[in-house]
Amino acid sequence: MTRPLPDEDMIRDALRAVIDPEVHLNIVDLGLVYGIEISPAELRVTMTMTTPACPVSGLLTDQVEEHLRALAPEGTGVAVDLVWDPPWSPEKMSEMAKLTFGWS
């Protein structure tokens, strides 16, 4: 039996397991995930980093891809697009993440 396509909430929940090792918070609450596209052909995440010079960008995008593969039905591709526009800013963080840093 093939697994069904995940919905956006399922993907976001899975991506909460991807932790930025520099700040010890997940990429969803950090506001690094800009978009999720779901089709029978492909699961695609558009994301950014806190800075273009982020030394762990490859690690994080690899982990996102692994989590997408774990959710994807057989025959469904996965893709991670790393973008810099719009640039990340602390306003993109969840309230929980802001509280963690004492910013709220």
Short mmCIF file of N, CA and C in Angstrom, two decimals, residues 14-15 17-18 58-72 78-80:
data_model
loop_
_atom_site.label_atom_id
_atom_site.label_comp_id
_atom_site.label_asym_id
_atom_site.label_seq_id
_atom_site.Cartn_x
_atom_site.Cartn_y
_atom_site.Cartn_z
N ALA A 14 6.99 17.70 10.42
CA ALA A 14 8.22 16.94 10.18
C ALA A 14 9.44 17.86 10.18
N LEU A 15 9.29 19.04 9.61
CA LEU A 15 10.42 19.96 9.52
C LEU A 15 10.77 20.59 10.87
N ALA A 17 11.58 18.96 13.24
CA ALA A 17 12.69 18.12 13.73
C ALA A 17 14.04 18.59 13.20
N VAL A 18 14.04 19.52 12.25
CA VAL A 18 15.28 20.05 11.69
C VAL A 18 15.69 21.25 12.55
N GLY A 58 24.09 23.73 4.00
CA GLY A 58 24.06 22.42 3.36
C GLY A 58 23.50 21.35 4.28
N LEU A 59 23.88 21.39 5.53
CA LEU A 59 23.36 20.44 6.51
C LEU A 59 21.84 20.57 6.64
N LEU A 60 21.35 21.80 6.77
CA LEU A 60 19.92 22.01 6.96
C LEU A 60 19.12 21.62 5.72
N THR A 61 19.59 21.98 4.53
CA THR A 61 18.84 21.61 3.33
C THR A 61 18.86 20.10 3.12
N ASP A 62 19.96 19.44 3.46
CA ASP A 62 20.01 17.98 3.37
C ASP A 62 19.01 17.34 4.32
N GLN A 63 18.89 17.88 5.53
CA GLN A 63 17.94 17.33 6.50
C GLN A 63 16.50 17.56 6.05
N VAL A 64 16.22 18.72 5.48
CA VAL A 64 14.88 18.98 4.95
C VAL A 64 14.55 17.96 3.87
N GLU A 65 15.49 17.72 2.97
CA GLU A 65 15.28 16.75 1.90
C GLU A 65 15.02 15.36 2.47
N GLU A 66 15.77 14.96 3.49
CA GLU A 66 15.56 13.65 4.12
C GLU A 66 14.15 13.53 4.70
N HIS A 67 13.69 14.57 5.37
CA HIS A 67 12.34 14.53 5.95
C HIS A 67 11.27 14.50 4.87
N LEU A 68 11.49 15.22 3.77
CA LEU A 68 10.54 15.16 2.66
C LEU A 68 10.49 13.76 2.07
N ARG A 69 11.65 13.14 1.88
CA ARG A 69 11.69 11.78 1.32
C ARG A 69 10.95 10.80 2.21
N ALA A 70 11.05 10.98 3.53
CA ALA A 70 10.36 10.08 4.46
C ALA A 70 8.84 10.21 4.36
N LEU A 71 8.36 11.37 3.93
CA LEU A 71 6.92 11.60 3.81
C LEU A 71 6.38 11.31 2.41
N ALA A 72 7.23 11.37 1.40
CA ALA A 72 6.79 11.29 0.01
C ALA A 72 6.32 9.88 -0.35
N VAL A 78 11.23 15.00 -4.51
CA VAL A 78 11.35 16.04 -3.49
C VAL A 78 12.36 17.07 -3.97
N ALA A 79 12.16 18.32 -3.54
CA ALA A 79 13.08 19.39 -3.91
C ALA A 79 13.12 20.42 -2.79
N VAL A 80 14.28 21.00 -2.61
CA VAL A 80 14.47 22.08 -1.64
C VAL A 80 15.10 23.25 -2.39
#
